[in-house]
mmCIF file of C-alpha atoms in Angstrom:
data_model
loop_
_atom_site.group_PDB
_atom_site.id
_atom_site.type_symbol
_atom_site.label_atom_id
_atom_site.label_comp_id
_atom_site.label_asym_id
_atom_site.label_seq_id
_atom_site.Cartn_x
_atom_site.Cartn_y
_atom_site.Cartn_z
ATOM 1 C CA MET A 603 -5.536 14.433 65.244
ATOM 2 C CA SER A 604 -6.798 11.870 63.076
ATOM 3 C CA SER A 605 -5.466 11.017 59.878
ATOM 4 C CA LYS A 606 -6.942 12.096 56.119
ATOM 5 C CA PRO A 607 -8.627 9.324 54.159
ATOM 6 C CA PRO A 608 -5.722 8.030 51.929
ATOM 7 C CA THR A 609 -8.051 9.595 48.466
ATOM 8 C CA GLU A 610 -8.667 13.033 49.947
ATOM 9 C CA VAL A 611 -7.014 15.977 47.773
ATOM 10 C CA GLU A 612 -3.990 17.447 49.268
ATOM 11 C CA ASP A 613 -2.345 20.552 47.756
ATOM 12 C CA ASP A 614 -3.831 19.298 44.483
ATOM 13 C CA HIS A 615 -2.176 16.038 44.963
ATOM 14 C CA LEU A 616 -4.288 12.668 44.639
ATOM 15 C CA VAL A 617 -2.862 10.161 47.303
ATOM 16 C CA LEU A 618 -3.918 6.636 45.703
ATOM 17 C CA GLN A 619 -4.286 3.873 48.083
ATOM 18 C CA PRO A 620 -2.440 0.739 46.682
ATOM 19 C CA GLN A 621 -4.865 -1.749 44.870
ATOM 20 C CA ALA A 622 -4.045 -5.412 44.397
ATOM 21 C CA PRO A 623 -3.563 -6.421 40.749
ATOM 22 C CA VAL A 624 -6.501 -7.561 38.914
ATOM 23 C CA GLU A 625 -5.652 -10.478 36.935
ATOM 24 C CA LEU A 626 -7.700 -9.769 33.351
ATOM 25 C CA HIS A 627 -9.647 -12.745 31.410
ATOM 26 C CA GLN A 628 -7.219 -13.528 28.583
ATOM 27 C CA ASP A 629 -9.838 -12.375 25.841
ATOM 28 C CA CYS A 630 -10.154 -8.967 27.595
ATOM 29 C CA LEU A 631 -6.051 -8.725 27.360
ATOM 30 C CA LEU A 632 -6.184 -9.483 23.812
ATOM 31 C CA GLU A 633 -8.899 -6.665 22.821
ATOM 32 C CA ILE A 634 -6.623 -4.307 24.740
ATOM 33 C CA LEU A 635 -3.399 -5.312 23.429
ATOM 34 C CA SER A 636 -5.171 -5.552 19.733
ATOM 35 C CA TRP A 637 -5.575 -1.425 19.641
ATOM 36 C CA LEU A 638 -1.547 -1.041 19.849
ATOM 37 C CA PRO A 639 0.653 -1.470 16.740
ATOM 38 C CA ALA A 640 2.732 -4.943 16.446
ATOM 39 C CA LYS A 641 5.994 -3.257 17.044
ATOM 40 C CA SER A 642 4.516 -1.911 20.679
ATOM 41 C CA ILE A 643 3.198 -5.483 21.504
ATOM 42 C CA CYS A 644 6.060 -7.150 20.047
ATOM 43 C CA GLN A 645 8.080 -5.096 22.777
ATOM 44 C CA LEU A 646 5.951 -6.427 25.639
ATOM 45 C CA ARG A 647 7.851 -10.059 25.270
ATOM 46 C CA CYS A 648 10.458 -8.099 27.359
ATOM 47 C CA LEU A 649 8.793 -6.975 29.787
ATOM 48 C CA ASN A 650 6.306 -9.991 30.614
ATOM 49 C CA LYS A 651 7.303 -13.764 29.691
ATOM 50 C CA SER A 652 3.460 -15.003 29.676
ATOM 51 C CA THR A 653 3.143 -12.375 26.643
ATOM 52 C CA CYS A 654 5.971 -13.910 24.524
ATOM 53 C CA ASP A 655 3.353 -16.428 22.550
ATOM 54 C CA LEU A 656 0.677 -13.831 22.374
ATOM 55 C CA TYR A 657 1.000 -12.676 18.979
ATOM 56 C CA PHE A 658 0.636 -15.583 17.526
ATOM 57 C CA ASP A 659 -2.983 -16.508 19.218
ATOM 58 C CA HIS A 660 -5.052 -16.157 16.237
ATOM 59 C CA LEU A 661 -7.743 -14.198 17.830
ATOM 60 C CA LEU A 662 -5.203 -11.364 19.016
ATOM 61 C CA GLN A 663 -4.179 -11.490 15.077
ATOM 62 C CA LYS A 664 -7.335 -11.270 13.760
ATOM 63 C CA LEU A 665 -8.450 -8.279 16.294
ATOM 64 C CA GLN A 666 -5.074 -6.159 16.019
ATOM 65 C CA THR A 667 -5.292 -6.683 11.977
ATOM 66 C CA LEU A 668 -9.083 -5.282 11.852
ATOM 67 C CA HIS A 669 -7.673 -2.042 14.455
ATOM 68 C CA ALA A 670 -4.763 -1.122 12.623
ATOM 69 C CA ARG A 671 -5.583 -0.921 8.804
ATOM 70 C CA THR A 672 -3.880 2.932 8.972
ATOM 71 C CA ASP A 673 -0.577 2.634 6.999
ATOM 72 C CA SER A 674 2.240 3.607 9.460
ATOM 73 C CA GLY A 675 5.435 2.997 7.271
ATOM 74 C CA ILE A 676 6.082 3.380 3.423
ATOM 75 C CA PHE A 677 8.616 1.149 1.467
ATOM 76 C CA VAL A 678 10.387 2.653 -1.540
ATOM 77 C CA HIS A 679 11.739 0.776 -4.176
ATOM 78 C CA THR A 680 13.038 0.668 -7.859
ATOM 79 C CA SER A 681 10.716 -0.889 -10.225
ATOM 80 C CA SER A 682 13.253 -3.163 -11.620
ATOM 81 C CA SER A 683 16.093 -4.330 -9.192
ATOM 82 C CA PHE A 684 15.625 -7.112 -6.945
ATOM 83 C CA SER A 685 16.693 -6.506 -3.144
ATOM 84 C CA SER A 686 16.869 -3.105 -3.123
ATOM 85 C CA PHE A 687 14.688 -0.547 -1.266
ATOM 86 C CA LYS A 688 14.553 1.722 1.864
ATOM 87 C CA GLU A 689 11.922 1.705 4.450
ATOM 88 C CA PHE A 690 10.528 4.395 6.428
ATOM 89 C CA PHE A 691 7.910 4.663 9.256
ATOM 90 C CA LEU A 692 5.719 7.567 10.784
ATOM 91 C CA SER A 693 6.058 7.090 14.117
ATOM 92 C CA SER A 694 8.813 5.567 16.701
ATOM 93 C CA SER A 695 5.587 3.271 17.817
ATOM 94 C CA SER A 696 5.820 1.204 14.524
ATOM 95 C CA GLY A 697 7.995 -0.865 12.645
ATOM 96 C CA VAL A 698 9.582 -4.077 12.133
ATOM 97 C CA PRO A 699 12.657 -6.491 13.662
ATOM 98 C CA PRO A 700 16.458 -5.636 11.949
ATOM 99 C CA GLU A 701 16.444 -9.377 10.925
ATOM 100 C CA SER A 702 13.021 -8.890 8.777
ATOM 101 C CA ILE A 703 15.007 -5.850 6.883
ATOM 102 C CA GLU A 704 18.227 -8.254 6.367
ATOM 103 C CA PHE A 705 16.170 -10.978 5.554
ATOM 104 C CA MET A 706 14.163 -8.877 2.584
ATOM 105 C CA LEU A 707 17.326 -7.851 1.537
ATOM 106 C CA LYS A 708 19.373 -11.315 1.144
ATOM 107 C CA LYS A 709 16.849 -13.446 0.137
ATOM 108 C CA SER A 710 16.949 -11.727 -3.578
ATOM 109 C CA ARG A 711 13.114 -10.602 -4.013
ATOM 110 C CA LYS A 712 11.643 -7.893 -5.049
ATOM 111 C CA ILE A 713 8.685 -6.078 -3.600
ATOM 112 C CA VAL A 714 5.317 -6.075 -5.900
ATOM 113 C CA ALA A 715 2.556 -5.483 -3.301
ATOM 114 C CA SER A 716 1.509 -4.454 0.285
ATOM 115 C CA SER A 717 -1.376 -4.445 2.251
ATOM 116 C CA ASN A 718 -2.379 -4.306 5.290
ATOM 117 C CA GLY A 719 0.506 -5.476 6.547
ATOM 118 C CA LEU A 720 1.312 -8.224 4.413
ATOM 119 C CA ILE A 721 4.168 -7.761 1.680
ATOM 120 C CA VAL A 722 4.357 -9.888 -1.570
ATOM 121 C CA PHE A 723 7.414 -10.494 -3.470
ATOM 122 C CA GLN A 724 8.198 -11.855 -6.363
ATOM 123 C CA THR A 725 11.456 -13.886 -6.067
ATOM 124 C CA ASN A 726 14.273 -13.824 -8.663
ATOM 125 C CA CYS A 727 14.413 -17.111 -10.201
ATOM 126 C CA SER A 728 18.252 -16.741 -10.818
ATOM 127 C CA SER A 729 18.489 -17.460 -6.875
ATOM 128 C CA THR A 730 16.446 -19.634 -5.771
ATOM 129 C CA THR A 731 14.930 -22.987 -6.490
ATOM 130 C CA SER A 732 11.224 -21.713 -6.665
ATOM 131 C CA ALA A 733 11.827 -20.078 -9.686
ATOM 132 C CA GLY A 734 9.431 -17.358 -10.552
ATOM 133 C CA ASP A 735 6.923 -17.829 -7.732
ATOM 134 C CA LEU A 736 5.655 -15.533 -5.302
ATOM 135 C CA CYS A 737 5.557 -15.446 -1.551
ATOM 136 C CA VAL A 738 3.864 -13.354 1.243
ATOM 137 C CA PHE A 739 5.785 -12.462 4.066
ATOM 138 C CA ASN A 740 4.677 -10.863 7.502
ATOM 139 C CA PRO A 741 8.263 -8.749 8.496
ATOM 140 C CA VAL A 742 6.753 -8.130 11.753
ATOM 141 C CA LEU A 743 5.611 -11.711 12.793
ATOM 142 C CA GLN A 744 8.509 -13.058 10.640
ATOM 143 C CA THR A 745 6.652 -15.367 8.506
ATOM 144 C CA ILE A 746 6.356 -16.032 5.330
ATOM 145 C CA ALA A 747 3.900 -18.373 3.004
ATOM 146 C CA PRO A 748 5.072 -19.169 -1.049
ATOM 147 C CA ILE A 749 2.801 -19.198 -3.331
ATOM 148 C CA SER A 750 3.213 -21.199 -6.898
ATOM 149 C CA SER A 751 2.255 -19.232 -10.080
ATOM 150 C CA PRO A 752 -1.165 -20.018 -11.686
ATOM 151 C CA PRO A 753 -0.949 -23.419 -13.782
ATOM 152 C CA ASP A 754 -0.941 -21.387 -16.923
ATOM 153 C CA VAL A 755 1.862 -18.700 -16.172
ATOM 154 C CA SER A 756 5.096 -18.479 -16.216
ATOM 155 C CA LEU A 757 7.006 -15.914 -14.087
ATOM 156 C CA ASP A 758 10.485 -16.933 -15.182
ATOM 157 C CA ASP A 759 11.490 -14.742 -17.899
ATOM 158 C CA LYS A 760 10.462 -11.642 -15.873
ATOM 159 C CA PRO A 761 7.303 -10.574 -17.559
ATOM 160 C CA ARG A 762 5.883 -7.022 -16.416
ATOM 161 C CA ILE A 763 3.213 -7.915 -13.670
ATOM 162 C CA SER A 764 1.071 -6.236 -11.560
ATOM 163 C CA VAL A 765 -0.070 -7.170 -8.144
ATOM 164 C CA THR A 766 -2.837 -6.342 -5.559
ATOM 165 C CA CYS A 767 -3.030 -7.688 -2.184
ATOM 166 C CA THR A 768 -6.594 -7.428 -0.024
ATOM 167 C CA SER A 769 -7.189 -8.590 3.434
ATOM 168 C CA THR A 770 -10.819 -10.190 3.714
ATOM 169 C CA GLY A 771 -13.251 -9.381 6.120
ATOM 170 C CA ASP A 772 -12.402 -11.299 8.779
ATOM 171 C CA GLY A 773 -8.498 -10.247 9.093
ATOM 172 C CA LEU A 774 -7.251 -13.576 8.715
ATOM 173 C CA GLU A 775 -6.869 -14.455 4.904
ATOM 174 C CA PHE A 776 -6.223 -12.871 1.895
ATOM 175 C CA ASN A 777 -6.637 -12.648 -1.796
ATOM 176 C CA ILE A 778 -3.654 -11.499 -4.724
ATOM 177 C CA ILE A 779 -4.844 -10.337 -8.089
ATOM 178 C CA LEU A 780 -1.926 -10.985 -10.232
ATOM 179 C CA VAL A 781 -1.998 -9.631 -13.743
ATOM 180 C CA THR A 782 0.427 -10.140 -16.299
ATOM 181 C CA MET A 783 1.083 -8.142 -19.601
ATOM 182 C CA LYS A 784 1.882 -9.894 -22.712
ATOM 183 C CA PRO A 785 1.783 -8.500 -26.761
ATOM 184 C CA GLY A 786 -1.052 -9.762 -28.639
ATOM 185 C CA GLU A 787 -1.693 -13.135 -30.333
ATOM 186 C CA HIS A 788 -0.696 -11.831 -33.797
ATOM 187 C CA PRO A 789 2.863 -10.427 -34.668
ATOM 188 C CA TYR A 790 2.407 -7.463 -36.138
ATOM 189 C CA GLU A 791 -0.649 -6.270 -33.981
ATOM 190 C CA TRP A 792 0.128 -3.433 -31.928
ATOM 191 C CA ARG A 793 -1.768 -4.190 -28.882
ATOM 192 C CA THR A 794 -1.302 -5.528 -25.080
ATOM 193 C CA ILE A 795 -3.335 -7.685 -23.335
ATOM 194 C CA LEU A 796 -3.693 -8.269 -19.545
ATOM 195 C CA GLU A 797 -4.058 -11.628 -17.980
ATOM 196 C CA CYS A 798 -5.736 -11.390 -14.469
ATOM 197 C CA HIS A 799 -5.833 -14.067 -12.282
ATOM 198 C CA CYS A 800 -6.749 -14.503 -8.334
ATOM 199 C CA TYR A 801 -5.488 -16.627 -5.771
ATOM 200 C CA SER A 802 -7.642 -17.169 -2.261
ATOM 201 C CA SER A 803 -5.527 -18.060 0.643
ATOM 202 C CA LYS A 804 -8.372 -19.606 1.995
ATOM 203 C CA ASN A 805 -9.125 -21.806 -1.190
ATOM 204 C CA MET A 806 -4.988 -22.127 -1.459
ATOM 205 C CA SER A 807 -5.592 -21.984 -5.140
ATOM 206 C CA TRP A 808 -5.904 -19.689 -8.278
ATOM 207 C CA GLU A 809 -8.833 -18.409 -10.615
ATOM 208 C CA TYR A 810 -8.788 -16.823 -13.782
ATOM 209 C CA LEU A 811 -10.627 -13.641 -14.282
ATOM 210 C CA LYS A 812 -10.513 -12.340 -17.516
ATOM 211 C CA ALA A 813 -7.846 -10.968 -20.137
ATOM 212 C CA ILE A 814 -8.271 -7.377 -20.940
ATOM 213 C CA ASP A 815 -7.330 -6.456 -24.253
ATOM 214 C CA ASP A 816 -8.767 -2.953 -24.643
ATOM 215 C CA LEU A 817 -6.015 -0.671 -22.464
ATOM 216 C CA GLY A 818 -6.785 2.342 -24.337
ATOM 217 C CA ARG A 819 -4.741 4.286 -26.260
ATOM 218 C CA ARG A 820 -2.203 5.600 -23.984
ATOM 219 C CA GLY A 821 0.108 3.860 -21.539
ATOM 220 C CA ILE A 822 -0.830 2.980 -18.126
ATOM 221 C CA ASN A 823 0.928 3.181 -14.824
ATOM 222 C CA PHE A 824 0.777 -0.658 -14.862
ATOM 223 C CA GLU A 825 2.945 -1.372 -11.881
ATOM 224 C CA ASN A 826 0.779 0.586 -9.457
ATOM 225 C CA PRO A 827 -2.556 -0.367 -9.455
ATOM 226 C CA VAL A 828 -4.850 0.554 -6.636
ATOM 227 C CA PHE A 829 -7.381 -2.239 -5.397
ATOM 228 C CA VAL A 830 -10.744 0.020 -3.979
ATOM 229 C CA SER A 831 -14.439 -1.301 -3.874
ATOM 230 C CA GLY A 832 -14.134 -4.699 -5.424
ATOM 231 C CA SER A 833 -12.343 -2.726 -8.801
ATOM 232 C CA ILE A 834 -8.378 -2.098 -9.925
ATOM 233 C CA PHE A 835 -7.652 1.039 -11.144
ATOM 234 C CA TRP A 836 -4.386 2.121 -13.349
ATOM 235 C CA ALA A 837 -3.828 5.887 -14.241
ATOM 236 C CA SER A 838 -2.428 6.341 -17.696
ATOM 237 C CA ASP A 839 0.563 8.653 -18.635
ATOM 238 C CA THR A 840 -0.429 12.387 -19.734
ATOM 239 C CA GLY A 841 2.067 12.574 -22.594
ATOM 240 C CA SER A 842 1.605 14.755 -25.656
ATOM 241 C CA TYR A 843 2.503 11.976 -28.000
ATOM 242 C CA MET A 844 -1.442 11.495 -28.333
ATOM 243 C CA ARG A 845 -2.722 14.711 -28.499
ATOM 244 C CA ASN A 846 -6.339 13.245 -29.618
ATOM 245 C CA THR A 847 -6.656 11.218 -26.507
ATOM 246 C CA ASP A 848 -7.217 12.769 -23.153
ATOM 247 C CA PRO A 849 -5.847 11.021 -20.084
ATOM 248 C CA TYR A 850 -7.916 8.507 -18.601
ATOM 249 C CA ILE A 851 -8.317 5.787 -15.383
ATOM 250 C CA LEU A 852 -8.379 1.897 -16.281
ATOM 251 C CA VAL A 853 -11.161 0.339 -14.117
ATOM 252 C CA PHE A 854 -11.339 -3.729 -14.474
ATOM 253 C CA ASP A 855 -14.080 -4.874 -11.805
ATOM 254 C CA VAL A 856 -13.082 -8.398 -9.992
ATOM 255 C CA GLU A 857 -16.551 -9.428 -9.574
ATOM 256 C CA LYS A 858 -18.235 -8.325 -12.884
ATOM 257 C CA ARG A 859 -14.870 -9.223 -14.672
ATOM 258 C CA THR A 860 -15.457 -6.026 -16.465
ATOM 259 C CA SER A 861 -13.147 -3.394 -17.824
ATOM 260 C CA GLU A 862 -14.146 0.032 -18.432
ATOM 261 C CA PHE A 863 -12.225 3.953 -18.829
ATOM 262 C CA MET A 864 -12.732 6.384 -16.365
ATOM 263 C CA SER A 865 -12.679 10.093 -17.263
ATOM 264 C CA LEU A 866 -10.294 12.726 -15.140
ATOM 265 C CA PRO A 867 -12.220 15.757 -13.850
ATOM 266 C CA GLU A 868 -13.236 18.427 -16.410
ATOM 267 C CA GLU A 869 -11.259 21.012 -14.514
ATOM 268 C CA ALA A 870 -8.157 19.017 -14.491
ATOM 269 C CA GLN A 871 -8.128 17.954 -17.966
ATOM 270 C CA LYS A 872 -8.093 21.790 -18.614
ATOM 271 C CA ILE A 873 -4.534 21.687 -18.046
ATOM 272 C CA GLY A 874 -2.079 20.843 -21.243
ATOM 273 C CA ILE A 875 -1.498 17.205 -21.085
ATOM 274 C CA ASP A 876 2.645 17.935 -21.140
ATOM 275 C CA ASN A 877 2.116 19.894 -17.928
ATOM 276 C CA TYR A 878 0.787 17.480 -15.311
ATOM 277 C CA ARG A 879 1.072 13.754 -14.651
ATOM 278 C CA ILE A 880 -1.711 11.579 -12.669
ATOM 279 C CA GLN A 881 -1.896 8.798 -9.677
ATOM 280 C CA VAL A 882 -4.498 7.285 -8.097
ATOM 281 C CA ALA A 883 -5.072 6.111 -4.578
ATOM 282 C CA PRO A 884 -7.301 4.619 -2.101
ATOM 283 C CA TRP A 885 -9.484 7.467 0.084
ATOM 284 C CA ALA A 886 -11.499 7.421 3.191
ATOM 285 C CA ASP A 887 -14.977 4.893 3.064
ATOM 286 C CA LYS A 888 -13.378 2.613 0.239
ATOM 287 C CA SER A 889 -13.430 5.991 -2.018
ATOM 288 C CA LEU A 890 -10.745 6.422 -4.598
ATOM 289 C CA CYS A 891 -8.494 9.355 -4.915
ATOM 290 C CA LEU A 892 -7.112 11.264 -7.808
ATOM 291 C CA ILE A 893 -3.271 13.144 -7.323
ATOM 292 C CA GLN A 894 -2.716 15.773 -9.979
ATOM 293 C CA TYR A 895 0.733 16.852 -10.182
ATOM 294 C CA ILE A 896 0.672 20.328 -12.328
ATOM 295 C CA LYS A 897 4.492 21.125 -12.797
ATOM 296 C CA SER A 898 6.198 23.948 -11.689
ATOM 297 C CA ARG A 899 2.703 24.864 -10.002
ATOM 298 C CA ALA A 900 0.832 22.632 -7.525
ATOM 299 C CA VAL A 901 -0.853 19.507 -5.976
ATOM 300 C CA VAL A 902 -4.465 18.841 -6.510
ATOM 301 C CA ILE A 903 -6.402 16.120 -4.556
ATOM 302 C CA TRP A 904 -9.584 14.873 -6.653
ATOM 303 C CA VAL A 905 -11.946 12.577 -4.695
ATOM 304 C CA MET A 906 -14.573 10.446 -6.471
ATOM 305 C CA GLU A 907 -18.048 10.789 -4.694
ATOM 306 C CA SER A 908 -19.760 7.869 -3.740
ATOM 307 C CA PRO A 909 -20.227 5.585 -5.231
ATOM 308 C CA VAL A 910 -17.123 5.146 -7.272
ATOM 309 C CA SER A 911 -18.675 4.064 -10.168
ATOM 310 C CA SER A 912 -20.436 7.210 -10.403
ATOM 311 C CA GLY A 913 -17.353 9.588 -12.058
ATOM 312 C CA SER A 914 -18.637 12.442 -10.212
ATOM 313 C CA TRP A 915 -15.198 13.936 -8.782
ATOM 314 C CA MET A 916 -14.724 16.552 -6.192
ATOM 315 C CA LYS A 917 -11.779 18.785 -5.532
ATOM 316 C CA VAL A 918 -10.984 18.238 -1.752
ATOM 317 C CA HIS A 919 -7.262 20.002 -1.602
ATOM 318 C CA GLU A 920 -4.525 22.007 -3.443
ATOM 319 C CA VAL A 921 -1.183 23.041 -2.331
ATOM 320 C CA ASP A 922 1.762 24.933 -4.161
ATOM 321 C CA LEU A 923 4.718 23.925 -4.523
ATOM 322 C CA VAL A 924 6.368 26.646 -2.572
ATOM 323 C CA SER A 925 4.567 24.945 0.246
ATOM 324 C CA LEU A 926 5.843 21.652 0.052
ATOM 325 C CA GLY A 927 9.676 23.066 -0.036
ATOM 326 C CA LEU A 928 9.778 23.015 -3.971
ATOM 327 C CA GLY A 929 10.461 26.454 -4.840
ATOM 328 C CA ASP A 930 13.190 25.926 -7.338
ATOM 329 C CA VAL A 931 12.090 25.446 -10.917
ATOM 330 C CA HIS A 932 14.568 22.937 -11.388
ATOM 331 C CA GLN A 933 12.933 20.953 -8.491
ATOM 332 C CA THR A 934 10.138 18.258 -9.359
ATOM 333 C CA LEU A 935 8.075 15.483 -7.854
ATOM 334 C CA ASP A 936 9.120 12.327 -9.077
ATOM 335 C CA SER A 937 6.748 9.541 -7.261
ATOM 336 C CA PHE A 938 3.769 10.481 -5.417
ATOM 337 C CA THR A 939 0.897 8.987 -3.332
ATOM 338 C CA MET A 940 -1.710 9.802 -0.444
ATOM 339 C CA ILE A 941 -1.995 7.447 2.558
ATOM 340 C CA ASN A 942 -4.839 7.237 5.621
ATOM 341 C CA SER A 943 -6.386 9.997 3.363
ATOM 342 C CA GLU A 944 -4.300 12.913 5.220
ATOM 343 C CA LEU A 945 -0.479 12.459 4.389
ATOM 344 C CA LEU A 946 0.665 13.517 0.553
ATOM 345 C CA VAL A 947 4.204 11.512 0.172
ATOM 346 C CA PHE A 948 6.428 12.129 -2.296
ATOM 347 C CA THR A 949 10.051 11.644 -3.705
ATOM 348 C CA SER A 950 11.792 14.560 -5.042
ATOM 349 C CA GLU A 951 15.180 14.032 -6.067
ATOM 350 C CA ASP A 952 16.707 11.344 -3.465
ATOM 351 C CA CYS A 953 14.613 12.412 -0.570
ATOM 352 C CA LEU A 954 11.041 11.265 0.883
ATOM 353 C CA TYR A 955 8.775 13.854 2.107
ATOM 354 C CA THR A 956 5.014 14.075 3.422
ATOM 355 C CA TYR A 957 2.704 17.089 3.498
ATOM 356 C CA SER A 958 -0.217 16.971 5.698
ATOM 357 C CA LEU A 959 -3.945 17.919 4.871
ATOM 358 C CA GLU A 960 -4.917 18.781 8.038
ATOM 359 C CA ASP A 961 -1.647 20.716 9.390
ATOM 360 C CA LYS A 962 -0.507 21.989 6.167
ATOM 361 C CA GLN A 963 2.951 20.877 7.603
ATOM 362 C CA MET A 964 5.946 19.555 5.087
ATOM 363 C CA LYS A 965 8.181 16.843 6.371
ATOM 364 C CA LYS A 966 11.207 15.104 5.352
ATOM 365 C CA LEU A 967 11.681 11.653 6.437
ATOM 366 C CA GLY A 968 15.333 11.048 4.512
ATOM 367 C CA GLU A 969 17.115 9.902 1.826
ATOM 368 C CA HIS A 970 15.828 6.857 0.035
ATOM 369 C CA ASN A 971 18.503 6.503 -2.764
ATOM 370 C CA GLN A 972 16.688 4.525 -5.126
ATOM 371 C CA GLY A 973 16.511 6.864 -8.252
ATOM 372 C CA LEU A 974 14.455 8.906 -10.312
ATOM 373 C CA TYR A 975 10.203 7.822 -9.966
ATOM 374 C CA PRO A 976 10.889 5.195 -7.768
ATOM 375 C CA GLN A 977 7.887 2.632 -6.283
ATOM 376 C CA LEU A 978 5.931 3.644 -3.210
ATOM 377 C CA ARG A 979 4.170 0.855 -1.037
ATOM 378 C CA PRO A 980 2.482 1.794 2.183
ATOM 379 C CA TYR A 981 2.961 -0.452 4.701
ATOM 380 C CA ALA A 982 0.725 -0.973 7.815
ATOM 381 C CA ASN A 983 2.229 -2.127 11.242
ATOM 382 C CA THR A 984 -0.464 -5.827 11.634
ATOM 383 C CA PHE A 985 0.034 -9.241 12.607
ATOM 384 C CA HIS A 986 -1.910 -10.643 9.449
ATOM 385 C CA PRO A 987 -1.346 -13.996 9.099
ATOM 386 C CA CYS A 988 0.521 -15.323 6.040
ATOM 387 C CA GLY A 989 -2.414 -18.151 5.260
ATOM 388 C CA LYS A 990 -2.202 -21.829 6.029
ATOM 389 C CA PHE A 991 1.254 -22.167 3.805
ATOM 390 C CA GLU A 992 2.947 -19.761 6.431
ATOM 391 C CA ASN A 993 6.132 -20.510 8.211
ATOM 392 C CA MET A 994 8.774 -19.201 10.635
#
């Protein structure tokens, strides 16, 4: 009786004939690896010595950075303390080495921005020789690049700063927008001015952009800027101390170097200004998202229809606080943001939670112990380089 071919189906099982190993061209291998989270690629070092240095290959860094733009974690920290934060990751496939966490905690640095795998710190001038400087850090590669302040700006006295970091289209360079807050020129003038500078890692230099001298009559959420479609957005506060001025969004167009005010959706403004708070966040297709937390009631998500400058809003989701696990009247949302246009991330008391707009499920990620109203910095698990000044 002749034997059956090894590929024939027998009792619902497919018997495969062993094949000789196929050697992939390195460019092909890099393309395949680039679709994995940075943590997963690093783990391959334990399996194959030939992959030990692959993640320093510029082609892999570029491709993986472009493919892994979605946020896979979040850093929670206070707005004033140095070397104090708590990290959370949305899946076990993403993460950073424990040594990077220790480095971030021990070196007395404050997180001021996070974008596409890069974390921007402000250094503590009392504990480092590079007083008042910024630095860019990739916690996966464990590479860091110091960046001096603009020539006409001193951070030694720890002024209030607002920082955004954006990756260039090639996934290899980045730009940092540094905005410093300072009082008006006249001593009796009740006015605040924002000085804007841009750092290019490609050119390794700062460029002065503009002084924004009209912030509106309300305070703005200065430490939580959002960069979308070439503009920086700051949400105003919502208290009744300024009853004749509705809440708004301050917009600074970086390329045109102009600023303007953006109104909230008409429906959102029908709520009493003492009864809600707002925050802005990036949305899919380079659009802008407005998160409205209506106290003791719900969270509403609005999206700016394209183009962002049109000022036309569309309500995309509303969830009551009970569905967020906040049925107790004494429970409130402290800080909140959106990541990947799908997850509402928020803190309540000392805990961090997520709520999926897709499956309508709430999940507790854990305790953050960063106090009330902490900063929430989304993080993407990438190999993004730190620029020409990077070192290990």
